[in-house]
């Protein structure tokens, strides 16, 4: 921008002049200073200036042409309710683009246009504060303020700008909780299980969030140990839950006095009153028809495994808790006594043995007893009985394992060749004690002796040396073992001792008859392998011969092959399409086809069998029927509504169906089909039979309807 300055006096070239003036249309915020260089005359000879250049600096002064602006507005702020007067809420800031160093154009004063008398603003700092005490959030929770910022120190002619401030009152715990009513009444069934909710009590509190969280407790009443009250996490309702079982016949109603209080109490507002409330809750128990109850839910009984059938083990007892006091009938859940070892008297509840017991097979029987009301069979109670079978000495001791004893030919007299031990299926309380000795007939042998080690083991020792395999390869030593039971039981066990050729370390190399085989160069394993290979080759040869014979022999003894040989009549369910041995295939053939075949026989079937099933077929597996009948029997045993007397049960069950499934698709081929087979005649003499069967010759249906 150029400025043409006229009317100025001549100024020396080394003097800088500062001109101050008001220029209309000039924006001082954009350009504050301008440098102006005068146009100087030049010498004509050398084109040089006659005098040096002069520089003029022009400063543009500011005017109030920009209003204050809130760059961060609009504002939102939060302040607790019931705050004292003068509590700071938020600070608003306005900026003015005018020159703050010149006049009052940029000096801003704040004032509140809307929001009085609740809030005020500091004129110079812009701090918004509360102006009224005890502002209640429950009455009004939000306020919209309009703040004005005016320059020129708020004087007339100054420019102004505004912004809004949304002030939200946050909650404090200034309201105590209280019950919606002073007394409540609820009904509950006596059959409710423990931990069931029997009542919900509504509590009111104007506060929100943590300030409205409740705590409940039962302060008085006749159900202090029977009920418990806790707050619901979502609704803060008081939930009364059952801690023990109910019984209408014992007590039909309960009265509780409950108290509610705030969990988080603000000490500043305790003067407003107690932050708690009380109410009375009455609970009515409703009577229901209950099943019988056993005097002992779990009973333990003992019975010796020597007890005879019919021996009484113990007695169970149950009663009807209702006022009707119905008679009780007892039964055993046969699902827990599948082998039917026990019986129970239906009237007295006396449990007795039904079969001999064996502790070594099953030491503890866990059975369930049903107690059923005679007047209402649908009411059934359950009790558990643990019957422990005590042990008697009814098992003789035997060898702990099947010993394989080897005797080296180089064995010396008195050498221990085996240490034996015994086991006994019985479990005496004092522990096992076994006694070992040789039998009377073996006591005088000159080869071996037995030494009882007194620790339930015994050692077998040689009495001489010089054992040779070619003299005797095997020795059998009978050992007598007796336990310490009362009465004592014993058994005779035979220890087999093989004579072997051993290496210098005493490890057996070859024993008994294997020595001769080894001398010939073949071991037992090699001979077995050779025999297995020979048998395998024989089986393969037989299979190949059988397959070749079947390929050469025609199915029908005729020069021309009967293409209708597999068109049969399926009027009977056989063993499946692949079963050609269990049934006479002649009986399945169409009678018309048989007549047309001219009495020609087939070699793959046996004609004129008097019975449908051949005697060589194994009997069918009746396991599925046995399992089905057994399942139905168990269902009847555990059915409470089943009569206690013998009755006829109908088992209408036909099995799981044929493995061959449906053969109905064979009916789809008939001469009534819309398919035209005349083109078979054009295929040559090889298809003549098919053309006659399926063409328009009018032979009728191929299958029986």
mmCIF file of C-alpha atoms in Angstrom, residues 523-683:
data_model
loop_
_atom_site.group_PDB
_atom_site.id
_atom_site.type_symbol
_atom_site.label_atom_id
_atom_site.label_comp_id
_atom_site.label_asym_id
_atom_site.label_seq_id
_atom_site.Cartn_x
_atom_site.Cartn_y
_atom_site.Cartn_z
ATOM 1 C CA UNK A 523 13.481 -122.357 18.722
ATOM 2 C CA UNK A 524 9.858 -122.624 19.737
ATOM 3 C CA UNK A 525 9.072 -119.209 18.250
ATOM 4 C CA UNK A 526 10.564 -120.209 14.908
ATOM 5 C CA UNK A 527 8.475 -123.381 14.737
ATOM 6 C CA UNK A 528 5.291 -121.445 15.519
ATOM 7 C CA UNK A 529 6.085 -118.917 12.784
ATOM 8 C CA UNK A 530 6.655 -121.691 10.209
ATOM 9 C CA UNK A 531 3.340 -123.368 11.096
ATOM 10 C CA UNK A 532 1.491 -120.059 10.841
ATOM 11 C CA UNK A 533 2.900 -119.419 7.348
ATOM 12 C CA UNK A 534 1.884 -122.896 6.174
ATOM 13 C CA UNK A 535 -1.693 -122.435 7.454
ATOM 14 C CA UNK A 536 -1.949 -119.043 5.758
ATOM 15 C CA UNK A 537 -0.872 -120.487 2.405
ATOM 16 C CA UNK A 538 -3.418 -123.294 2.688
ATOM 17 C CA UNK A 539 -6.249 -120.852 3.362
ATOM 18 C CA UNK A 540 -5.270 -118.724 0.342
ATOM 19 C CA UNK A 541 -5.203 -121.770 -1.953
ATOM 20 C CA UNK A 542 -8.669 -122.863 -0.791
ATOM 21 C CA UNK A 543 -10.096 -119.387 -1.379
ATOM 22 C CA UNK A 544 -8.671 -119.209 -4.920
ATOM 23 C CA UNK A 545 -10.052 -122.656 -5.850
ATOM 24 C CA UNK A 546 -13.490 -121.782 -4.455
ATOM 25 C CA UNK A 547 -13.694 -118.488 -6.382
ATOM 26 C CA UNK A 548 -12.755 -120.148 -9.696
ATOM 27 C CA UNK A 549 -15.415 -122.841 -9.299
ATOM 28 C CA UNK A 550 -18.101 -120.246 -8.682
ATOM 29 C CA UNK A 551 -17.167 -118.319 -11.814
ATOM 30 C CA UNK A 552 -17.338 -121.406 -14.052
ATOM 31 C CA UNK A 553 -20.650 -122.804 -12.825
ATOM 32 C CA UNK A 554 -23.809 -121.158 -14.249
ATOM 33 C CA UNK A 555 -26.598 -120.235 -11.878
ATOM 34 C CA UNK A 556 -29.286 -122.009 -13.971
ATOM 35 C CA UNK A 557 -28.699 -125.301 -15.819
ATOM 36 C CA UNK A 558 -29.760 -124.051 -19.248
ATOM 37 C CA UNK A 559 -27.985 -123.155 -22.455
ATOM 38 C CA UNK A 560 -29.666 -119.775 -22.538
ATOM 39 C CA UNK A 561 -29.249 -117.589 -19.492
ATOM 40 C CA UNK A 562 -32.533 -116.697 -17.790
ATOM 41 C CA UNK A 563 -32.385 -112.926 -17.253
ATOM 42 C CA UNK A 564 -35.353 -113.196 -14.919
ATOM 43 C CA UNK A 565 -33.483 -115.261 -12.358
ATOM 44 C CA UNK A 566 -33.404 -112.421 -9.778
ATOM 45 C CA UNK A 567 -36.997 -111.291 -10.246
ATOM 46 C CA UNK A 568 -38.469 -112.757 -7.069
ATOM 47 C CA UNK A 569 -41.577 -112.400 -5.007
ATOM 48 C CA UNK A 570 -40.969 -110.722 -1.628
ATOM 49 C CA UNK A 571 -44.027 -111.884 0.312
ATOM 50 C CA UNK A 572 -41.910 -112.759 3.361
ATOM 51 C CA UNK A 573 -39.331 -110.852 5.407
ATOM 52 C CA UNK A 574 -36.033 -112.654 5.215
ATOM 53 C CA UNK A 575 -32.634 -111.978 6.675
ATOM 54 C CA UNK A 576 -31.753 -109.268 4.190
ATOM 55 C CA UNK A 577 -30.632 -109.062 0.598
ATOM 56 C CA UNK A 578 -27.208 -110.502 1.365
ATOM 57 C CA UNK A 579 -28.486 -113.499 3.313
ATOM 58 C CA UNK A 580 -28.620 -116.475 0.897
ATOM 59 C CA UNK A 581 -27.942 -119.223 3.412
ATOM 60 C CA UNK A 582 -30.573 -118.779 6.111
ATOM 61 C CA UNK A 583 -33.594 -118.816 3.760
ATOM 62 C CA UNK A 584 -34.817 -120.814 0.801
ATOM 63 C CA UNK A 585 -34.644 -118.393 -2.117
ATOM 64 C CA UNK A 586 -37.113 -120.580 -4.067
ATOM 65 C CA UNK A 587 -39.897 -119.507 -1.729
ATOM 66 C CA UNK A 588 -39.160 -115.886 -2.564
ATOM 67 C CA UNK A 589 -39.431 -116.330 -6.320
ATOM 68 C CA UNK A 590 -42.501 -115.398 -8.309
ATOM 69 C CA UNK A 591 -44.634 -118.472 -8.895
ATOM 70 C CA UNK A 592 -45.213 -117.410 -12.467
ATOM 71 C CA UNK A 593 -41.487 -117.178 -13.134
ATOM 72 C CA UNK A 594 -40.943 -120.590 -11.576
ATOM 73 C CA UNK A 595 -43.538 -122.132 -13.835
ATOM 74 C CA UNK A 596 -42.041 -120.457 -16.921
ATOM 75 C CA UNK A 597 -38.562 -121.705 -16.060
ATOM 76 C CA UNK A 598 -39.725 -125.219 -16.894
ATOM 77 C CA UNK A 599 -38.603 -126.753 -13.656
ATOM 78 C CA UNK A 600 -34.998 -125.792 -14.206
ATOM 79 C CA UNK A 601 -33.020 -125.726 -10.986
ATOM 80 C CA UNK A 602 -30.434 -123.293 -9.680
ATOM 81 C CA UNK A 603 -27.253 -124.336 -8.026
ATOM 82 C CA UNK A 604 -26.934 -121.369 -5.710
ATOM 83 C CA UNK A 605 -30.049 -122.303 -3.703
ATOM 84 C CA UNK A 606 -31.303 -125.486 -2.102
ATOM 85 C CA UNK A 607 -34.844 -126.260 -3.259
ATOM 86 C CA UNK A 608 -37.618 -127.840 -1.280
ATOM 87 C CA UNK A 609 -36.385 -127.121 2.193
ATOM 88 C CA UNK A 610 -39.110 -128.153 4.672
ATOM 89 C CA UNK A 611 -38.428 -125.292 7.104
ATOM 90 C CA UNK A 612 -37.742 -121.643 6.506
ATOM 91 C CA UNK A 613 -34.602 -121.456 8.672
ATOM 92 C CA UNK A 614 -31.710 -123.855 8.227
ATOM 93 C CA UNK A 615 -30.502 -125.769 11.231
ATOM 94 C CA UNK A 616 -26.936 -124.531 10.670
ATOM 95 C CA UNK A 617 -27.892 -120.893 11.363
ATOM 96 C CA UNK A 618 -27.083 -119.843 14.952
ATOM 97 C CA UNK A 619 -30.029 -118.791 17.106
ATOM 98 C CA UNK A 620 -30.880 -115.065 16.986
ATOM 99 C CA UNK A 621 -29.429 -112.771 19.619
ATOM 100 C CA UNK A 622 -32.202 -112.149 22.135
ATOM 101 C CA UNK A 623 -30.138 -109.589 24.069
ATOM 102 C CA UNK A 624 -32.235 -106.655 22.866
ATOM 103 C CA UNK A 625 -35.428 -108.311 24.108
ATOM 104 C CA UNK A 626 -33.797 -109.321 27.387
ATOM 105 C CA UNK A 627 -32.588 -105.740 27.974
ATOM 106 C CA UNK A 628 -35.999 -104.352 27.086
ATOM 107 C CA UNK A 629 -37.847 -106.653 29.499
ATOM 108 C CA UNK A 630 -35.275 -105.918 32.234
ATOM 109 C CA UNK A 631 -35.727 -102.126 31.760
ATOM 110 C CA UNK A 632 -39.513 -102.485 31.973
ATOM 111 C CA UNK A 633 -39.138 -104.578 35.104
ATOM 112 C CA UNK A 634 -36.998 -101.889 36.783
ATOM 113 C CA UNK A 635 -39.501 -99.173 35.794
ATOM 114 C CA UNK A 636 -42.301 -101.138 37.422
ATOM 115 C CA UNK A 637 -40.278 -101.636 40.602
ATOM 116 C CA UNK A 638 -39.695 -97.893 41.082
ATOM 117 C CA UNK A 639 -43.176 -96.797 40.008
ATOM 118 C CA UNK A 640 -44.956 -95.501 43.154
ATOM 119 C CA UNK A 641 -48.369 -95.968 41.553
ATOM 120 C CA UNK A 642 -47.738 -99.618 40.663
ATOM 121 C CA UNK A 643 -49.846 -102.080 42.677
ATOM 122 C CA UNK A 644 -48.004 -103.962 45.426
ATOM 123 C CA UNK A 645 -49.371 -107.274 44.165
ATOM 124 C CA UNK A 646 -48.364 -109.355 41.140
ATOM 125 C CA UNK A 647 -49.930 -108.237 37.897
ATOM 126 C CA UNK A 648 -49.646 -109.092 34.221
ATOM 127 C CA UNK A 649 -47.360 -106.715 32.324
ATOM 128 C CA UNK A 650 -47.699 -106.491 28.533
ATOM 129 C CA UNK A 651 -44.465 -105.970 26.612
ATOM 130 C CA UNK A 652 -45.535 -105.092 23.080
ATOM 131 C CA UNK A 653 -42.134 -104.875 21.442
ATOM 132 C CA UNK A 654 -41.183 -106.204 18.020
ATOM 133 C CA UNK A 655 -37.468 -105.501 17.962
ATOM 134 C CA UNK A 656 -35.447 -102.844 16.172
ATOM 135 C CA UNK A 657 -36.494 -103.731 12.585
ATOM 136 C CA UNK A 658 -34.882 -105.461 9.642
ATOM 137 C CA UNK A 659 -31.280 -104.641 8.762
ATOM 138 C CA UNK A 660 -32.243 -104.747 5.047
ATOM 139 C CA UNK A 661 -34.782 -101.928 5.574
ATOM 140 C CA UNK A 662 -37.581 -101.419 3.063
ATOM 141 C CA UNK A 663 -37.815 -103.339 -0.204
ATOM 142 C CA UNK A 664 -40.809 -101.400 -1.488
ATOM 143 C CA UNK A 665 -38.787 -99.892 -4.335
ATOM 144 C CA UNK A 666 -39.053 -103.235 -6.155
ATOM 145 C CA UNK A 667 -42.753 -102.561 -6.744
ATOM 146 C CA UNK A 668 -41.985 -99.572 -8.935
ATOM 147 C CA UNK A 669 -40.976 -101.688 -11.947
ATOM 148 C CA UNK A 670 -43.992 -103.028 -13.810
ATOM 149 C CA UNK A 671 -45.415 -103.090 -17.279
ATOM 150 C CA UNK A 672 -47.765 -100.289 -16.225
ATOM 151 C CA UNK A 673 -44.817 -97.886 -16.226
ATOM 152 C CA UNK A 674 -44.972 -95.085 -18.763
ATOM 153 C CA UNK A 675 -41.318 -95.773 -19.743
ATOM 154 C CA UNK A 676 -41.048 -97.102 -23.319
ATOM 155 C CA UNK A 677 -38.526 -99.927 -23.765
ATOM 156 C CA UNK A 678 -39.181 -100.682 -27.486
ATOM 157 C CA UNK A 679 -35.709 -99.436 -28.329
ATOM 158 C CA UNK A 680 -34.279 -102.609 -26.783
ATOM 159 C CA UNK A 681 -35.331 -104.516 -29.913
ATOM 160 C CA UNK A 682 -32.908 -102.422 -31.967
ATOM 161 C CA UNK A 683 -29.904 -103.406 -29.865
#
